[in-house]
Amino acid sequence: MPEIKVTPLGAGQDVGRSCILVSIGGKNIMLDCGMHMGYNDDRRFPDFSYITQNGRLTDFLDCLIISHFHLDHCGALPYMSEMVGYDGPIYMTHPTKAICPILLEDFRKITVDKKGETNFFTSQMIKDCMKKVIPLNLHQTVQVDDELEIKAYYAGHVLGAAMVHIKVGSESVVYTGDYNMTPDRHLGAAWIDKCRPDILISESTYATTIRDSKRCRERDFLKKVHESIERGGKVLIPVFALGRAQELCILLETFWERMNLKAPIYFSTGLTEKANHYYKLFITWTNQKIRKTFVQRNMFEFKHIKAFDRSYADNPGPMVVFATPGMLHAGQSLQIFKKWAGNEKNMVIMPGYCVQGTIGHKILNGQRKLEMEGRATLDVKLQVEYMSFSAHADAKGIMQLIRMAEPRNMLLVHGEAVKMEFLKGKIEQEFSIDCYMPANGETTTVTTNPSVPVDISLNLLKREMALGGPLPDPKKPRTMHGTLIMKENVSFMLVSSEQALKELGLNEHQLRFTCHVQLQDPHSDADTLHRIYTHLKSVLKGYTIQHLPDGTVIVESIVIKVSSSAEDSNTKVLLLSWSYQVKTWTLFLEGLPMQSKPGSSPNHLVIESLF
Amino acid sequence: MLFVVATVFLHLQIPHEETPAKKLRLSKPSKSAALHIDLCKATNSTDALQYLLQFARKPVEAESVEGVVRILLEHYYKETDNSVRLKIASLLGLLSKTQGFSPDCIVDDAINTLSNEKSHQVLAQLLETLLIIGTQLPESPALRLRLVEVAYKHLSDTYFGVRNKCLQLLGCLGMVDAPLGKENEGAGTSLGGLRDVQSIISDYFGDQDPRVRTAALKAMLQLHERGMKIHQIIYDQACRLLTDDYEQVRSAAVQMVWVLSQLYPESIVPIPSSNEEIRLVDDAFGKISHMVSDGSWMVRVQAAKTLGSMLQVSPHFLEQTLDKKLMSDLRRKRTAHERAKELFASGEFSSGRKWADDAPKEKLDTNTVNLIASGACGAFVHGLEDEMFEVRIAAVEALCQLARSSPSFAEKCLDFLVDMFNDEIEEVRLQSIHVLREISTHITLREDQLDTVLAVLEDSSRDIREALHELLCYTNVSTKECIQLALLELLKNLNKYPTDRNSVWKCLKFLGSRHPTLVLPLVPELLSTHPYFDTPEPDMDDPAYIAVLVLVFNAAKSCPTMPALFSDHTFRHYAYLRDSLSHLVPPLRLPGRKQVYGLDSVDSGPGSGSVESAQLFLQQSLNRVSTIQNLEAPGAQDLLDLTTRDLLRLGELQTELAGAADFCATYLRCQLLLMKALQEKLWNMAVPLCLKQNVTATAAAQQILEETYKLEFLYSGLESRQVATIHHVRLQAKALQLVLTARTRQGLDLLIGSCEKFLQDVESFQRLFLTELPHLQDSFVDKLLELMPRLSSCKPVELVKILQTTLRQSGLLQLRLPEQIHRATATIIEPTGESDNPLRFTSGLVVALDIDATLEHVQDPQNTVKVQVLYPDGQSHVIHPKPGDFRKPGPHRHRLITQVYLSHTAWTEPSQIEVRLLLAYSSSSTSLTSPSKLGWSESLESLPPAEAAVEGTIPFSKAVKVFIMPKPARR
C-alpha cells in the first residue's frame, strides 16, 4: 500500500524551528525552514544531515515551501540553500518573499554584527537565496513537476501567511503553517475548502486555549489605554516589529480617529517603516474593511502614529509608545521601561508571549523589584497588563479548520507536548480520525488508499449504458465487461475486448462449453430433436429458435444435437454447446424446464447442476 | 403670413390628438404576417435568429399572440438549428405572458414539441415555457396535472438543466392538496405507482449534480410557500444536505431546515450516538447555529439571519449561542452531573486574558463531556466576530429579534451588543446601537455596562452619537451613580461636540422623566445649592447648565418634592426656559407661581376635539367663498380678504391643519390678486394714460404665477383635481399677462408668439386634465374651450379681446380639499443665527459652514432641496447638497447635515450672509401626466411633445443670518 511519511525536523512537540519533511507519492517536500529562538548553537537550525549525509539536498528534495515570514519558519533558509546547498525550487507567497529578506537581514545583523558570530550567512547569501524563490498566489495551483502540485490558501496570522495543499495523484497533504481562525483588524480569517487531504498538519500553539471574543480583548485594551491617557499617564507597548504591531497600530489609530483623541502615539523606528510600506502594497492580503476602504484611505497610512525619537520619552504629558523588542529584554523598549517604571500613572501592556528569563516574563509574574546590571534595583510602580493578541488559532479554531478540510488523518506540530496530548484526545473523540504528534526526528507513516484512475473507451461505455437502464444509479456499483490495458508510460485504459485484440494483434479464440445430457427416449434421433424443438418453441417465446436441416437446433447461440448412444438406442445423448456468454446462459436455464418432458426429472437435475 | 401657417398647423393637430385610439390601430400591421414573411425570408439559421431577436424587442398585442405562436411553432418543427429552436421556445414563454392572452390554447402544442426534442438545452427551455404557461393558468387543475406528468417524465434526463426545470415545475405546479396520480386513473399508470410530489422531489436531494440538489430543495421550499405541508421525513435528508460540498445547496438546506423547524417545532428527534431525544426546533437551531461557522460567507449570512426567526427555541439552547465554553454538553443536561460543572470551574481551557493561566493541569476525564462539539454553542460569538460585516450585521439583527422575545436572553446578549459598539465598520456600530435601543425595554443597565456604552459618546461620527442619545432616551438605569455618570459623560460630549446640543438636551429630558427618584438625591449637587451659603448664579446661556436644568425639571414633573430644593434663580430660569425651550421643559406645578400654571393650562388646552371643529371651520370658510359667482361681484374682495386672514390664523393655531389652511389661503390670495388686477380702472382707459397701473397689474400676474408654482410643488398629498385647479389659475394669470402685453404694443411679432404659446398652454391643459374637465364647468377654461375653434383662427387682437372679456366674466372655481395635505417646511437648526462670534476666514479662500436642517414633508429631497447663500453684495449661490447628506429619521421627515463652502474675493468688513433652503421644481417632472393606460409601446411613440419645462425654486425655510469676518489675505 502507498504511504505518506511525515518527519518533523523541528516543531515536533515544540515551538520554534519549524521544519517538516513529507514524502508523498515518491516526492519529498520540505515544509518551512525555521530557526529556534532559544538556542545560539547548532541546535538553532534544523539538522539537515538527517536528509543526506553527503550529497546535495537538491537530489533529495523536490521542493521547499515557506508558509510565512516569521523567523521560526524561514530563519534557516539562507543557511540551507547557500551553505548546505539546495538549488531546487523554493515557494512562498508574494508578501512573504518581500518581507522575509528584511527580517533575515535584521537577524543576520544582530547575530554577526552585535554578537560577533562568524561562520554565518552573509547578505549576499540572503540575496542569492531569494533568487531561487518562486512566488505563489492564493488559490493558484502550481505544478512543481508533472505529478506534484501545490496550492496556497489564506491563513490569517500575518501578512502573506499561507496554508499549502500538496497533492500527488490522489494523495494529498495540507500544511497549515501558523494560522488564525478569527479575523482581526487587519487580516481576515483562515479559509480552506473541503479538500479532504490524507493528512492535515496543523500547528497547535494554543491547543488548550479557547480565547474570549476578540471584542472583549480589544475593548479592554482600548479602555485601559484610554483611561491611562486621560489620567495623563504614558503607555508603553512592547511589540515585535512585524505582525501584531500593525494590528495594534490600526486598533489605536482607528480608536484615536473615532474618539477624536489628541495624545501622540509613537512607533519606535527601524525595520517597521520598510515593512509598513509592504503592508500598504499588499492590500489584497488584508481583511474586508481595509480592502474596501483603501481607495479612500490606506489604513496603513497612519495619521496619528508618528516616528519615535528617544528624546520624546522625557516629554511631559500623556503618550503611547510602541517599542521593540516585545519581551522587554533589550533595546528601546527596555530603555523606555526603565524611565517610566517609577510612576504609577504609567502603564505597560504586554500584548504577547514572553520567554522565561526576560523582564517581560518577570513583571508579568508580579515581580515589583527588578535587578538591573550593576546591582541597581528598579522599583516597578507602573501598572502591568497582559493582553493576548496572538494571532494563532485557538482550540476551537483548530477544530473549525478540521471541520472545514475534513482530513482523514491529523498531525499536530508547533506546540507543547502536554497541550498537544490534550487536543489529540479531543480530536480523536470528536472526529474519530487518527491524530499523530511526532517528536522531532520521529517519522509518522500513514497508509493511503488512493484511487487509480482508468480511462474507459466511449464506445464501451455507451454499449454498457445501452444494456442497462437509461440512467446509471450513482449509488449502486455495476459490473461490466472490458479489457484493462496497461501500457508503458500510458495510463490505464479500459476498452472492449474486440478493440483490445485489435490493438494487441491477436486472434479471437472462441470458447465454447459443451455438455452431454442423457435422455431416455424411444423415438428416433430426428424425432427427439423435433420434440425438443417444438417444446422449446412453446416455452421460449421471443427467442429465435431454428431447426437446421443438418440435425441441430439452435437457440440464439446455443447448439443442441441429439445422437443415440451406441449401447442403447433408447438412450439419447443430448449435446449442448454454448459460448461464454452469461446472458444467454441464464436464459437457457430459465427457459428450459425439462421436467415437463416425460422422464426428464433426472436430466433436469443434471442440467441444473451443470449450470 | 406666419400667423396663418401656425393656425393651420394647430388646426390639423387638434383633431389628430383627439383620436389617439384610432391611430394606434392603424399603425399596427399584423405582427404575425410580418414575422411569417421574415422567417420565410431567412435563408440560414443565423438570419432566422436575427429576425427572432428583432421580433422579440417589440410587443405583440393580445389578439394576435395565438397567430404568432402558430407561426413560431410551424417554424420550430422545420428548424434544425438548436439555437433557433431555443429562441423560439423562449419566445413562446415570453408570448404566453402577454397581458390579456390566455395561453391554454397553446398548451397542447407546447407539450407536443417536447416529445420530439433531442437537444437538452431546448428541452430545458421548453419546460421553462411550460412553467410560465402553468403559472399563467393557476385555475386549471387538469392542466397542472398534465404539466406535472410531463415534468415527471423528464426528471430522469441526463442533462442537469432539464432536471432543474422539471423540479421547478413540480415545485410551482405540484398539487398541494391531492397526491399526484391518485385521482387520475388513466395517466397514473405511466407514473410507476402512486407517489406524491414531495417524495419525488426528495429523491433528487441526492442527485449527483449540486445544481439539481439545489433545485430540488428550492422546489420543496416553493411547495411550502404554496401552502403544502412538508412531511417531517424530509428533515433528516435536509440536515444531511447541510454538510454538502456546495454552498448553494447548503444555503438552501438551511432554509429547508428552518421551514421544518417552524412546521414541527415540538416533534421529538433522537440525538445520534446517544439514546436521548430533543425537540426538533432545538435540534434545528443547533444545526443552523453550526452553519454560522461555515466556510462560505453567503451561507453564514443565511444562517445568522435564519437564527433570528427561531423564537420557539428553548432558553438554554438560546443562551448557549453566546457561550464559547459551554459546549454541546448541554444536550445532556438532564443527565449531567456535578463533575461537568467542576470541569468548567477548573478552567480546562484558558481564556487568554490572564498571563499563564493555560499552564497544563492534570488530564481530566474527557469522556464525560463532549467539549468542542457542534451545537448552538458560541454561534453568535462567532457571527459577531466574523470577517464579513454582512454576517456581523445579520448576527446583530438576529440577536435583536431573539432578545425581543426573551428578556433573559436580552440581559445576556447585552455585553455582546455593547462590544459591537467598537466594531470597525460604522454601519455595524450604528446597527448595534439601534438594536440595543429596541431591546432596552427589557433591560436595566448596570453601572459598568453603562460605562462602556457611554464611552461611545466620544465617537466622532455624529450618527453614532445621535443614535446613542436616542438609546439613552430609552434606557433604564439602576442607581443614582448611573445618572450622574450619564450626565457627566453627556456634558463631556456637549463640551467636545457643541453641535450636539439639541440632541443632548433631548436625551436628558427623557433621562430625567424616566428616573425622577434617582435624580432627586442628586439635585443639590447638580444645582450646586448649599444649605447656608448662596452660591453664584450660573450663566443662563451655558448649554451645560441648561442641560442640567432640563434633567432636573423633567424629573421634577413627576416628583413634587423636588421644587422645594430649587433656589430662587432656578425658578427664574425655569420661567425663561419654559418659554424659550418649551419642547424640552415641561409645565411644572410650582408653589406660588400660579400665573405660570395658568398659562400652561391654556396652552395644553386644545384636545383632539378641536381639530374637528377647526376642520369644520375651514370647510365653512371655503363654502362661504364659493358663493362668489363672479370676480366682479361686489363685496367679493372683502370676503376673500377676510377668509384669507382667517385661514392663515387657523393654520397657526392648528398645526394639523396648517398645510390645508395655508394651501387654501394661498389659493384665495391668487384669486384676490386676479380680481384686483381685473378691476383696475385701467381697462377702460386709453393705454398711454395708465402706464403706472399697468405696472401693478403686471406684478400681480407675475405673483400669481409664482404662487401657483408654490401651490403645486410645495404641498404634498395633492390630487389631480387640485392640480387642475392650480393650473387653471396659472392659465388665468397667463391670459392676464397676454392681455397686458397686448396693451403695451410692443410689436406684432412678439404678440403673435405669445398668442401661439398661450394657445398651446390651453391645449396642453386640456390634454392633461381631460378627466377633470367636467369639474371645471363655467370656468375660464371651459368658456375658452367653447370658443377654441374661433380663437385659433382669429387675429391676435381679437384673441386678446376675447380673453379679456372671458377673464372678467368667468366665475370663481371652487376649491375642493383633499384628505391630507402637507406643506413642505424646513427648519435650519444650525447655524442658529444668534451667534455673536463671527466665522473667520481669509478672503479669497474658502470657509466651510456647517448646516443642519430638518425637512418635513419633502418628497425626494436628494434632488429638490438646495441651499442658497446670499452674500452681502447681493450675489447668491445655490448649492446642491450630496445625496449622502440626507438622513431619514422618520416618516415624512428628513435631516440635512451638510457643509457649504463660502468664498468671496472682495470682502473686507465683517458682515452677515444669509442662508436659506430652496425647493427646486420642474414642471416636466410632475406626476400629473394621466396614468398611462396605454400599452408600454405606445408611450414611447405617441408621447405628447413635452411642455416647455418650467424650472424654478421656492424658498421654504426662514433665512438664517451668519456673521462672517474676513481676515486680510496674507501676501
mmCIF file of C-alpha atoms in Angstrom, chain A residues 60-224:
data_model
loop_
_atom_site.group_PDB
_atom_site.id
_atom_site.type_symbol
_atom_site.label_atom_id
_atom_site.label_comp_id
_atom_site.label_asym_id
_atom_site.label_seq_id
_atom_site.Cartn_x
_atom_site.Cartn_y
_atom_site.Cartn_z
ATOM 1 C CA PHE A 60 16.655 14.517 -2.323
ATOM 2 C CA LEU A 61 14.122 17.284 -2.110
ATOM 3 C CA ASP A 62 11.618 18.109 -4.800
ATOM 4 C CA CYS A 63 10.655 21.449 -3.336
ATOM 5 C CA LEU A 64 10.672 23.642 -0.272
ATOM 6 C CA ILE A 65 7.646 25.629 0.817
ATOM 7 C CA ILE A 66 7.755 28.536 3.279
ATOM 8 C CA SER A 67 4.443 29.358 4.924
ATOM 9 C CA HIS A 68 5.160 32.861 6.258
ATOM 10 C CA PHE A 69 7.928 35.287 7.117
ATOM 11 C CA HIS A 70 8.383 34.674 10.842
ATOM 12 C CA LEU A 71 11.947 33.618 11.567
ATOM 13 C CA ASP A 72 10.926 30.394 13.234
ATOM 14 C CA HIS A 73 9.525 29.458 9.826
ATOM 15 C CA CYS A 74 12.124 30.868 7.466
ATOM 16 C CA GLY A 75 15.195 31.698 9.543
ATOM 17 C CA ALA A 76 17.340 28.822 8.324
ATOM 18 C CA LEU A 77 16.562 29.415 4.683
ATOM 19 C CA PRO A 78 19.842 31.056 3.535
ATOM 20 C CA TYR A 79 21.804 28.586 5.630
ATOM 21 C CA MET A 80 20.118 25.680 3.945
ATOM 22 C CA SER A 81 20.133 26.937 0.401
ATOM 23 C CA GLU A 82 23.537 28.586 0.314
ATOM 24 C CA MET A 83 25.630 26.938 2.983
ATOM 25 C CA VAL A 84 24.262 23.395 2.988
ATOM 26 C CA GLY A 85 23.394 23.647 -0.645
ATOM 27 C CA TYR A 86 19.970 23.457 -2.165
ATOM 28 C CA ASP A 87 19.116 24.611 -5.682
ATOM 29 C CA GLY A 88 15.610 23.280 -6.060
ATOM 30 C CA PRO A 89 12.534 25.453 -6.145
ATOM 31 C CA ILE A 90 11.516 27.415 -3.036
ATOM 32 C CA TYR A 91 7.912 28.525 -2.874
ATOM 33 C CA MET A 92 6.435 31.353 -0.828
ATOM 34 C CA THR A 93 3.720 33.952 -1.274
ATOM 35 C CA HIS A 94 4.452 37.403 -2.652
ATOM 36 C CA PRO A 95 4.303 39.288 0.663
ATOM 37 C CA THR A 96 6.461 36.679 2.331
ATOM 38 C CA LYS A 97 9.001 36.983 -0.422
ATOM 39 C CA ALA A 98 9.023 40.742 0.045
ATOM 40 C CA ILE A 99 9.272 40.882 3.823
ATOM 41 C CA CYS A 100 11.283 37.747 4.567
ATOM 42 C CA PRO A 101 14.652 39.168 3.395
ATOM 43 C CA ILE A 102 14.190 42.236 5.642
ATOM 44 C CA LEU A 103 13.814 40.032 8.666
ATOM 45 C CA LEU A 104 16.658 37.750 7.644
ATOM 46 C CA GLU A 105 18.942 40.707 7.188
ATOM 47 C CA ASP A 106 17.961 42.058 10.585
ATOM 48 C CA PHE A 107 18.568 38.662 12.135
ATOM 49 C CA ARG A 108 21.967 38.449 10.443
ATOM 50 C CA LYS A 109 22.940 41.876 11.676
ATOM 51 C CA ILE A 110 22.135 41.047 15.275
ATOM 52 C CA THR A 111 23.964 37.734 15.168
ATOM 53 C CA VAL A 112 27.026 38.800 13.234
ATOM 54 C CA ASP A 113 27.444 42.491 13.960
ATOM 55 C CA LYS A 114 26.281 42.580 17.560
ATOM 56 C CA LYS A 115 27.097 39.145 18.866
ATOM 57 C CA GLY A 116 30.128 38.807 16.629
ATOM 58 C CA GLU A 117 29.465 35.317 15.360
ATOM 59 C CA THR A 118 31.392 34.062 12.414
ATOM 60 C CA ASN A 119 30.502 31.336 10.002
ATOM 61 C CA PHE A 120 27.067 32.788 9.488
ATOM 62 C CA PHE A 121 25.299 33.523 6.251
ATOM 63 C CA THR A 122 26.021 36.849 4.564
ATOM 64 C CA SER A 123 23.828 39.478 2.978
ATOM 65 C CA GLN A 124 24.795 38.175 -0.412
ATOM 66 C CA MET A 125 23.638 34.719 0.555
ATOM 67 C CA ILE A 126 20.247 36.095 1.522
ATOM 68 C CA LYS A 127 20.023 37.727 -1.879
ATOM 69 C CA ASP A 128 21.103 34.606 -3.715
ATOM 70 C CA CYS A 129 18.663 32.569 -1.751
ATOM 71 C CA MET A 130 15.774 34.875 -2.571
ATOM 72 C CA LYS A 131 16.592 34.469 -6.245
ATOM 73 C CA LYS A 132 15.574 30.839 -6.033
ATOM 74 C CA VAL A 133 12.157 31.739 -4.677
ATOM 75 C CA ILE A 134 9.116 31.204 -6.849
ATOM 76 C CA PRO A 135 6.206 33.343 -5.631
ATOM 77 C CA LEU A 136 2.751 31.869 -5.098
ATOM 78 C CA ASN A 137 -0.653 33.431 -5.411
ATOM 79 C CA LEU A 138 -3.638 32.478 -3.331
ATOM 80 C CA HIS A 139 -5.680 29.599 -4.744
ATOM 81 C CA GLN A 140 -3.286 29.260 -7.635
ATOM 82 C CA THR A 141 -2.393 25.675 -8.434
ATOM 83 C CA VAL A 142 1.302 25.414 -9.187
ATOM 84 C CA GLN A 143 2.727 22.335 -10.889
ATOM 85 C CA VAL A 144 6.099 21.703 -9.304
ATOM 86 C CA ASP A 145 6.615 18.870 -11.736
ATOM 87 C CA ASP A 146 4.324 16.600 -13.701
ATOM 88 C CA GLU A 147 2.869 14.927 -10.665
ATOM 89 C CA LEU A 148 3.375 17.260 -7.743
ATOM 90 C CA GLU A 149 1.103 20.250 -7.421
ATOM 91 C CA ILE A 150 0.721 22.771 -4.640
ATOM 92 C CA LYS A 151 -1.946 25.335 -3.871
ATOM 93 C CA ALA A 152 -1.910 28.120 -1.299
ATOM 94 C CA TYR A 153 -4.812 29.141 0.939
ATOM 95 C CA TYR A 154 -5.219 32.212 3.098
ATOM 96 C CA ALA A 155 -4.075 31.654 6.681
ATOM 97 C CA GLY A 156 -4.526 34.978 8.510
ATOM 98 C CA HIS A 157 -1.787 35.086 11.161
ATOM 99 C CA VAL A 158 0.492 37.628 9.474
ATOM 100 C CA LEU A 159 0.501 39.360 6.135
ATOM 101 C CA GLY A 160 1.121 36.767 3.444
ATOM 102 C CA ALA A 161 0.777 33.721 5.669
ATOM 103 C CA ALA A 162 -0.474 30.746 3.711
ATOM 104 C CA MET A 163 -1.593 27.193 4.172
ATOM 105 C CA VAL A 164 -0.487 24.825 1.440
ATOM 106 C CA HIS A 165 -2.255 21.919 -0.115
ATOM 107 C CA ILE A 166 0.219 19.445 -1.576
ATOM 108 C CA LYS A 167 -1.090 16.892 -3.976
ATOM 109 C CA VAL A 168 0.424 13.951 -5.821
ATOM 110 C CA GLY A 169 -2.103 11.984 -7.787
ATOM 111 C CA SER A 170 -5.000 11.473 -5.441
ATOM 112 C CA GLU A 171 -2.897 11.638 -2.301
ATOM 113 C CA SER A 172 -2.666 14.952 -0.582
ATOM 114 C CA VAL A 173 -1.388 16.718 2.498
ATOM 115 C CA VAL A 174 -2.316 20.101 3.900
ATOM 116 C CA TYR A 175 0.201 22.056 5.932
ATOM 117 C CA THR A 176 -1.272 24.974 7.808
ATOM 118 C CA GLY A 177 1.816 26.856 8.876
ATOM 119 C CA ASP A 178 0.599 29.262 11.546
ATOM 120 C CA TYR A 179 -2.960 30.368 11.090
ATOM 121 C CA ASN A 180 -5.736 32.291 12.729
ATOM 122 C CA MET A 181 -9.410 31.483 12.503
ATOM 123 C CA THR A 182 -10.677 34.755 13.953
ATOM 124 C CA PRO A 183 -10.315 37.783 11.729
ATOM 125 C CA ASP A 184 -8.708 40.826 13.262
ATOM 126 C CA ARG A 185 -8.313 44.478 12.448
ATOM 127 C CA HIS A 186 -6.051 43.999 9.502
ATOM 128 C CA LEU A 187 -6.230 40.350 8.467
ATOM 129 C CA GLY A 188 -9.023 38.030 7.529
ATOM 130 C CA ALA A 189 -9.687 34.545 8.861
ATOM 131 C CA ALA A 190 -8.021 31.420 7.505
ATOM 132 C CA TRP A 191 -10.084 29.572 4.998
ATOM 133 C CA ILE A 192 -9.750 26.285 3.185
ATOM 134 C CA ASP A 193 -12.159 24.354 1.042
ATOM 135 C CA LYS A 194 -13.311 20.824 1.631
ATOM 136 C CA CYS A 195 -10.208 19.294 0.091
ATOM 137 C CA ARG A 196 -10.250 16.142 2.246
ATOM 138 C CA PRO A 197 -6.487 15.621 2.486
ATOM 139 C CA ASP A 198 -4.945 12.411 3.709
ATOM 140 C CA ILE A 199 -3.109 14.290 6.406
ATOM 141 C CA LEU A 200 -3.726 17.707 7.868
ATOM 142 C CA ILE A 201 -0.576 19.009 9.515
ATOM 143 C CA SER A 202 -1.698 21.727 11.871
ATOM 144 C CA GLU A 203 0.021 23.989 14.326
ATOM 145 C CA SER A 204 -1.247 23.708 17.878
ATOM 146 C CA THR A 205 0.250 26.637 19.773
ATOM 147 C CA TYR A 206 -2.992 27.262 21.636
ATOM 148 C CA ALA A 207 -4.123 23.677 21.932
ATOM 149 C CA THR A 208 -5.633 24.215 25.344
ATOM 150 C CA THR A 209 -6.953 27.713 24.993
ATOM 151 C CA ILE A 210 -10.318 28.964 23.997
ATOM 152 C CA ARG A 211 -9.952 32.659 23.816
ATOM 153 C CA ASP A 212 -12.504 35.211 24.783
ATOM 154 C CA SER A 213 -14.157 37.039 21.981
ATOM 155 C CA LYS A 214 -11.676 39.363 20.416
ATOM 156 C CA ARG A 215 -14.026 42.247 21.023
ATOM 157 C CA CYS A 216 -13.700 41.915 24.778
ATOM 158 C CA ARG A 217 -9.955 41.919 24.418
ATOM 159 C CA GLU A 218 -9.987 44.913 22.137
ATOM 160 C CA ARG A 219 -12.359 46.795 24.324
ATOM 161 C CA ASP A 220 -10.305 46.088 27.423
ATOM 162 C CA PHE A 221 -7.162 47.123 25.674
ATOM 163 C CA LEU A 222 -8.608 50.367 24.389
ATOM 164 C CA LYS A 223 -10.239 51.147 27.672
ATOM 165 C CA LYS A 224 -7.015 50.666 29.574
#
